[in-house]
Amino acid sequence: MSTQNRFDWLKAVQLGAIAGITGILISLVGMLQQFDSRDIIAGSLSMGWTMLFLTVIVASYFSAAHQPSKLLSIAASFVTGLVFGFVMCLLTYAVDTFDLRQTLVNASPALVKILTFEDGVPTGLVELVVTVTIAGVVGGVIYILPQRIRKAVSLGLTVMVFLGLMQQIIQVTLSNFPQVNSATAWMFGRGTQKGLSFNGAIVVFLVVTLSNLFWESNATKVNSQIQKMPENRQRSLRILGYGLLLLVVLYLPVLLGLYLTEVVNVTGLFILMGLGLNIVVGFAGLLDLGYVAFYAIGAYTVGVLTSVSGQLSTAFEWNFWWALPVCIFVCVMAGIVLGIPVLNMRGDYLAIVTLGFGEIIRILALSDFLKPHIGGSQGIVSIPPPDFFGVLLNKPQTLYYLIVAGCLLALFVSQRLRDSRLGRSWKAMREDEDVAQAMGINLVATKLLAFATGAAFSGLSGTILAIKLGTIYPHSFALLISINVLSLIIVGGMGSIPGVFIGGLLLAGLPELLREFSEYRLLIYGALLVVMMQVRPEGFWPEETHKREFHENEQVPTQEAA
Amino acid sequence: MALLEIDNIHTYYGNIHALKGISLNIEKGEIVTLIGANGAGKTTTLRTISGLLKPREGTVKLNGEDLAQYKAHEVVYKGISMVPEGRGVFARLTVTENLEMGAYSRSDKAEIQRNMERVFTLFPRLKERRTQVAGTLSGGEQQMVATGRALMASPSILLMDEPSMGLAPVLVELIFDIIQQINKEGTTILLVEQNALMALGIASRGYVLQTGQIVLSDSAENLKKNPTVQKAYLGME
């Protein structure tokens, strides 16, 4: 923050320009046009414009944060908004005047139409500048609000945008419950572009903001009330809480319906893998980029053992429940076998070699050499769904329970391991291998156990994938999966178990919900990772000590000895 | 019989011949210092003793037992503990967790508790900061953590690699006082230092290392008077 008592022009203009460049990018890659076909608030706010507004609001928020006083903050946000508007104006004008479509496909009249609110160049440009400048000032106003209100307002806006984005899914899901039909009809818009209705949006915003404010101002009171209760009351309250949570978890597939349950399942498989990789990378500090190998080995083992296609050279045709422990065992072994050659490697070298392993496994699965045994490029088909005491696990709603069971198991194991002697030696090894060894930690065993545990979780995820799809192909095990799982750990917070869940929801669940925009998935991913590393390098839900490492100076430096 | 006997060790980094036949003895209860310039092989000697590097030739014996049969992580169980160069604290663990890691080789809970108390008595500063993440401590405090962590293993001999490195003079004095105190409480110390004057001030004997060989060994008093040492390591003309 600026210590000088002067208006920081440079920062305000700079941030506006950065936002402008982002805006140009959003426009020219075609995101704006594609996102414009959907509304967040029916008839008033499209998704494309929401993106532009978010860009300028975030930029002017930071611009406001650099100023010494509240008044100057507002001024700075105004300047930032204005610069952004000016840049967007230039873009619109350029697109309108010159024909750039030869090289920039998206620099089309349609783009101009969106940016000028369909009013054409001279009038629309003024509207454009005025609108985004107002949005910029909104960013500044959000900044000068007291922190509690700022948090509530941001949350309210976020929830509003999210609900608008998810309108279709929510409405389809809620159509199973005719009791709420009139309420949903009122809340959501009509027509093709949908989104929330105008009234619905305002109500959502107000309800979320006010309830957050209410909760924040009463949370400490409630907490101290609970603290005051006798121990056994506290425990029963906690059990009640867990019980309710469990009930919700068990009842979720009924509530969510087919499609959302499927989304949850995909997320669950990623979380399961994430929990495994979190042990390898987060706890033990071994950067493994070939993690997908174990996912593939798990899936292929269950495929070979249970497939009833008759196309493989050896037909085991086992029951899934018999095959499952064998699969886990095979994965653990694979973890150890792949771990041995990399025992002496650290950091980047380890990453590159494991990357190679991942590819080797995929290419082996593709190869003609192993085709008679594992099907080559045709993969393995006819993997029968398992039967659980008479219930066939063949649809999302039933598979859900298997995935939840797997995640809970992995959660339990991770949590126990983290606090164990082994967990501590993993962390020590992550910090400094030599010193850890000098403390008496057996590096070989410790490393191999990390690889083996990680492989087991990933393998479990793979086996569930195999029965979920019923068929497996080599191309399901691309490098991108490893990268994806690694990203979700980074976004959630390295070494943090709740972080894996957050990361999974953000990087596996959300993209699944927004499938229609999957073209831009990697672009948004990249942007998200860059922003994360700048703003919140410790992740969304970091491990306690990791958070302290990054924000040590923000807390009271010394605690008096007790 | 000396507590630690090193006989003619040769250690290599790949093809680089780093230690060319080093022999030294440390008696129980001594502070012995190993002085020398950068790259003389001081750290390599310590790493060889603690088993992180294996000598191609020669033996390291503790209480007459050859350590070659033990792997690096087993050496600490024999009673050799190291304070590594550059402190090597576990940056993302708290002070307490660092100390607990130091006791990894110990299973007696009461003993660990005693050692923890001892470390907190030696370094009251660490007690104040025990819940703080070690990576955010100052250099001097990190040196305290590294020293305390090594003591948690109840070593019979403590190997210290440049404890004065990068510390303010007042802190160096504090650390050296504590080294003497640790020694008085019964721990033998092998101290590797570039700060030869300070090291010779508290040691009973010293070895001078030059390009992988010991060129001088004598009592600390005599070394301080030795003209070669004075010129090369004490900065006197």
CSV table of N, CA and C in Angstrom, one decimal, chain A residues 282 421-422 424-425 427-443 446 494 543-546 548-550 552 555 557-562, chain B residues 47 50 52 72-74 76-77 80-82 84 87-94 97-98 100-106 127-133 136 149-150:
chain,number,residue,atom,x,y,z
A,282,GLY,N,1.5,-33.0,-1.4
A,282,GLY,CA,1.3,-32.1,-0.3
A,282,GLY,C,2.0,-32.5,1.0
A,421,ARG,N,3.1,-40.8,13.0
A,421,ARG,CA,4.6,-40.7,12.9
A,421,ARG,C,5.0,-40.6,11.5
A,422,LEU,N,4.3,-41.5,10.6
A,422,LEU,CA,4.6,-41.5,9.2
A,422,LEU,C,4.3,-40.1,8.6
A,424,ARG,N,4.4,-37.3,10.0
A,424,ARG,CA,5.4,-36.3,10.4
A,424,ARG,C,6.7,-36.5,9.6
A,425,SER,N,7.0,-37.8,9.4
A,425,SER,CA,8.3,-38.0,8.6
A,425,SER,C,8.1,-37.5,7.2
A,427,LYS,N,6.4,-34.9,6.2
A,427,LYS,CA,6.5,-33.5,6.2
A,427,LYS,C,8.0,-33.1,6.4
A,428,ALA,N,8.7,-33.8,7.3
A,428,ALA,CA,10.1,-33.5,7.5
A,428,ALA,C,10.9,-33.7,6.2
A,429,MET,N,10.5,-34.8,5.5
A,429,MET,CA,11.2,-35.1,4.2
A,429,MET,C,10.9,-34.0,3.2
A,430,ARG,N,9.6,-33.6,3.2
A,430,ARG,CA,9.3,-32.5,2.3
A,430,ARG,C,10.1,-31.3,2.5
A,431,GLU,N,10.4,-31.0,3.7
A,431,GLU,CA,11.2,-29.7,4.0
A,431,GLU,C,12.6,-29.9,3.7
A,432,ASP,N,13.2,-31.0,4.1
A,432,ASP,CA,14.7,-31.2,3.8
A,432,ASP,C,15.0,-32.7,4.0
A,433,GLU,N,15.3,-33.3,2.8
A,433,GLU,CA,15.6,-34.7,2.8
A,433,GLU,C,16.8,-35.1,3.7
A,434,ASP,N,17.9,-34.3,3.5
A,434,ASP,CA,19.1,-34.7,4.2
A,434,ASP,C,18.9,-34.6,5.7
A,435,VAL,N,18.3,-33.5,6.1
A,435,VAL,CA,18.1,-33.3,7.6
A,435,VAL,C,17.2,-34.4,8.1
A,436,ALA,N,16.1,-34.7,7.3
A,436,ALA,CA,15.2,-35.7,7.8
A,436,ALA,C,15.9,-37.0,8.0
A,437,GLN,N,16.8,-37.3,7.1
A,437,GLN,CA,17.6,-38.5,7.2
A,437,GLN,C,18.5,-38.5,8.4
A,438,ALA,N,19.1,-37.4,8.7
A,438,ALA,CA,20.0,-37.2,9.8
A,438,ALA,C,19.2,-37.3,11.1
A,439,MET,N,17.8,-37.0,11.1
A,439,MET,CA,17.0,-37.2,12.2
A,439,MET,C,16.6,-38.6,12.5
A,440,GLY,N,16.9,-39.5,11.5
A,440,GLY,CA,16.6,-40.9,11.7
A,440,GLY,C,15.5,-41.4,10.9
A,441,ILE,N,15.1,-40.6,9.9
A,441,ILE,CA,14.0,-41.1,9.0
A,441,ILE,C,14.5,-41.9,7.8
A,442,ASN,N,13.9,-43.0,7.7
A,442,ASN,CA,14.3,-43.9,6.6
A,442,ASN,C,13.7,-43.4,5.3
A,443,LEU,N,14.5,-42.7,4.5
A,443,LEU,CA,13.9,-42.1,3.3
A,443,LEU,C,13.3,-43.0,2.3
A,446,THR,N,10.0,-44.3,3.6
A,446,THR,CA,9.0,-43.2,3.7
A,446,THR,C,8.5,-42.7,2.4
A,494,MET,N,-1.9,-26.8,-0.9
A,494,MET,CA,-1.0,-28.0,-0.8
A,494,MET,C,-1.0,-28.6,0.6
A,543,GLU,N,-3.5,-25.5,4.7
A,543,GLU,CA,-3.1,-26.1,5.9
A,543,GLU,C,-2.7,-25.0,6.9
A,544,GLU,N,-3.0,-25.2,8.2
A,544,GLU,CA,-2.9,-24.2,9.2
A,544,GLU,C,-1.5,-23.5,9.1
A,545,THR,N,-0.5,-24.4,9.2
A,545,THR,CA,0.9,-23.8,9.3
A,545,THR,C,1.3,-23.1,8.0
A,546,HIS,N,0.8,-23.7,6.9
A,546,HIS,CA,1.2,-23.1,5.6
A,546,HIS,C,0.7,-21.7,5.5
A,548,ARG,N,0.1,-19.7,7.9
A,548,ARG,CA,0.9,-18.8,8.8
A,548,ARG,C,2.2,-18.4,8.2
A,549,GLU,N,2.7,-19.3,7.4
A,549,GLU,CA,4.0,-19.0,6.7
A,549,GLU,C,3.9,-17.8,5.8
A,550,PHE,N,2.7,-17.8,5.1
A,550,PHE,CA,2.5,-16.7,4.1
A,550,PHE,C,2.0,-15.4,4.8
A,552,GLU,N,2.5,-14.5,8.1
A,552,GLU,CA,3.0,-14.4,9.5
A,552,GLU,C,2.9,-12.9,10.0
A,555,GLN,N,-0.2,-11.3,11.8
A,555,GLN,CA,-0.7,-11.6,13.2
A,555,GLN,C,0.2,-11.1,14.2
A,557,PRO,N,3.0,-10.9,16.6
A,557,PRO,CA,4.3,-11.7,16.4
A,557,PRO,C,4.7,-12.6,17.5
A,558,THR,N,4.5,-12.2,18.7
A,558,THR,CA,5.0,-13.1,19.8
A,558,THR,C,3.8,-13.5,20.7
A,559,GLN,N,3.8,-14.8,21.0
A,559,GLN,CA,2.9,-15.2,22.0
A,559,GLN,C,3.7,-15.4,23.3
A,560,GLU,N,3.1,-14.9,24.4
A,560,GLU,CA,3.8,-15.0,25.6
A,560,GLU,C,3.8,-16.5,26.1
A,561,ALA,N,4.9,-16.9,26.7
A,561,ALA,CA,5.0,-18.3,27.1
A,561,ALA,C,3.9,-18.5,28.2
A,562,ALA,N,3.3,-19.6,28.1
A,562,ALA,CA,2.2,-19.9,29.0
A,562,ALA,C,2.8,-20.4,30.4
B,47,ARG,N,29.4,-34.6,7.0
B,47,ARG,CA,28.4,-35.4,6.3
B,47,ARG,C,28.9,-36.9,6.2
B,50,SER,N,28.2,-38.4,9.7
B,50,SER,CA,26.8,-38.7,10.0
B,50,SER,C,26.2,-39.7,9.0
B,52,LEU,N,25.7,-39.4,5.8
B,52,LEU,CA,25.0,-39.0,4.6
B,52,LEU,C,25.8,-39.2,3.3
B,72,ALA,N,22.4,-44.1,6.6
B,72,ALA,CA,22.4,-42.7,7.1
B,72,ALA,C,21.4,-42.5,8.2
B,73,HIS,N,20.2,-43.0,8.0
B,73,HIS,CA,19.2,-42.7,9.0
B,73,HIS,C,19.3,-43.5,10.3
B,74,GLU,N,20.3,-44.5,10.3
B,74,GLU,CA,20.5,-45.3,11.5
B,74,GLU,C,21.6,-44.7,12.4
B,76,VAL,N,21.9,-41.8,13.7
B,76,VAL,CA,21.5,-41.0,14.8
B,76,VAL,C,21.1,-41.9,16.0
B,77,TYR,N,20.7,-43.1,15.7
B,77,TYR,CA,20.3,-44.0,16.8
B,77,TYR,C,21.6,-44.4,17.6
B,80,ILE,N,24.9,-40.0,17.3
B,80,ILE,CA,25.5,-38.9,16.5
B,80,ILE,C,24.4,-38.0,16.0
B,81,SER,N,24.5,-36.7,16.4
B,81,SER,CA,23.4,-35.8,16.0
B,81,SER,C,24.0,-34.6,15.3
B,82,MET,N,23.3,-34.1,14.3
B,82,MET,CA,23.9,-33.1,13.5
B,82,MET,C,23.1,-31.8,13.5
B,84,PRO,N,22.8,-29.0,10.9
B,84,PRO,CA,23.4,-28.9,9.6
B,84,PRO,C,23.8,-27.5,9.2
B,87,ARG,N,21.5,-24.3,8.9
B,87,ARG,CA,20.5,-24.6,9.9
B,87,ARG,C,19.5,-25.7,9.5
B,88,GLY,N,19.0,-25.6,8.2
B,88,GLY,CA,18.1,-26.7,7.8
B,88,GLY,C,17.0,-27.0,8.7
B,89,VAL,N,16.3,-25.9,9.1
B,89,VAL,CA,15.1,-26.1,9.9
B,89,VAL,C,14.0,-26.5,9.0
B,90,PHE,N,13.0,-27.3,9.5
B,90,PHE,CA,11.8,-27.6,8.7
B,90,PHE,C,10.9,-26.4,8.7
B,91,ALA,N,11.1,-25.7,7.6
B,91,ALA,CA,10.5,-24.3,7.5
B,91,ALA,C,9.0,-24.2,7.7
B,92,ARG,N,8.3,-25.2,7.3
B,92,ARG,CA,6.8,-25.1,7.4
B,92,ARG,C,6.3,-25.8,8.6
B,93,LEU,N,7.2,-26.3,9.5
B,93,LEU,CA,6.7,-26.9,10.7
B,93,LEU,C,6.9,-25.9,11.9
B,94,THR,N,6.1,-26.0,12.9
B,94,THR,CA,6.3,-25.1,14.0
B,94,THR,C,7.6,-25.5,14.8
B,97,GLU,N,7.1,-28.7,16.6
B,97,GLU,CA,7.2,-29.8,15.6
B,97,GLU,C,8.6,-30.1,15.2
B,98,ASN,N,9.4,-29.1,15.0
B,98,ASN,CA,10.8,-29.3,14.6
B,98,ASN,C,11.5,-30.0,15.7
B,100,GLU,N,10.1,-32.0,18.0
B,100,GLU,CA,9.6,-33.3,18.0
B,100,GLU,C,10.3,-34.2,16.9
B,101,MET,N,10.5,-33.6,15.7
B,101,MET,CA,11.2,-34.3,14.7
B,101,MET,C,12.6,-34.7,15.1
B,102,GLY,N,13.2,-33.9,15.9
B,102,GLY,CA,14.6,-34.2,16.4
B,102,GLY,C,14.6,-35.4,17.2
B,103,ALA,N,13.4,-35.6,17.9
B,103,ALA,CA,13.3,-36.8,18.8
B,103,ALA,C,12.8,-38.0,18.1
B,104,TYR,N,12.8,-38.0,16.7
B,104,TYR,CA,12.2,-39.0,15.9
B,104,TYR,C,12.8,-40.4,16.3
B,105,SER,N,14.1,-40.4,16.6
B,105,SER,CA,14.8,-41.6,16.9
B,105,SER,C,14.6,-42.1,18.3
B,106,ARG,N,13.9,-41.3,19.1
B,106,ARG,CA,13.7,-41.7,20.5
B,106,ARG,C,12.3,-42.2,20.7
B,127,LYS,N,10.8,-21.2,23.7
B,127,LYS,CA,9.6,-21.5,24.4
B,127,LYS,C,8.5,-20.4,24.0
B,128,GLU,N,9.0,-19.2,23.9
B,128,GLU,CA,8.1,-18.1,23.6
B,128,GLU,C,7.5,-18.3,22.2
B,129,ARG,N,8.3,-18.9,21.3
B,129,ARG,CA,7.9,-19.0,19.9
B,129,ARG,C,7.5,-20.4,19.5
B,130,ARG,N,7.2,-21.2,20.4
B,130,ARG,CA,7.1,-22.6,20.0
B,130,ARG,C,6.0,-22.9,19.0
B,131,THR,N,4.9,-22.0,19.0
B,131,THR,CA,3.9,-22.3,18.0
B,131,THR,C,4.1,-21.6,16.7
B,132,GLN,N,5.2,-20.9,16.6
B,132,GLN,CA,5.5,-20.2,15.3
B,132,GLN,C,6.1,-21.1,14.3
B,133,VAL,N,5.9,-20.8,13.0
B,133,VAL,CA,6.4,-21.6,12.0
B,133,VAL,C,7.9,-21.3,11.8
B,136,THR,N,9.7,-18.7,9.6
B,136,THR,CA,9.5,-17.2,9.8
B,136,THR,C,10.3,-16.7,10.9
B,149,ARG,N,16.9,-29.0,18.2
B,149,ARG,CA,16.4,-30.2,17.5
B,149,ARG,C,17.5,-31.4,17.5
B,150,ALA,N,18.7,-31.0,17.4
B,150,ALA,CA,19.8,-32.0,17.4
B,150,ALA,C,19.9,-32.6,18.8
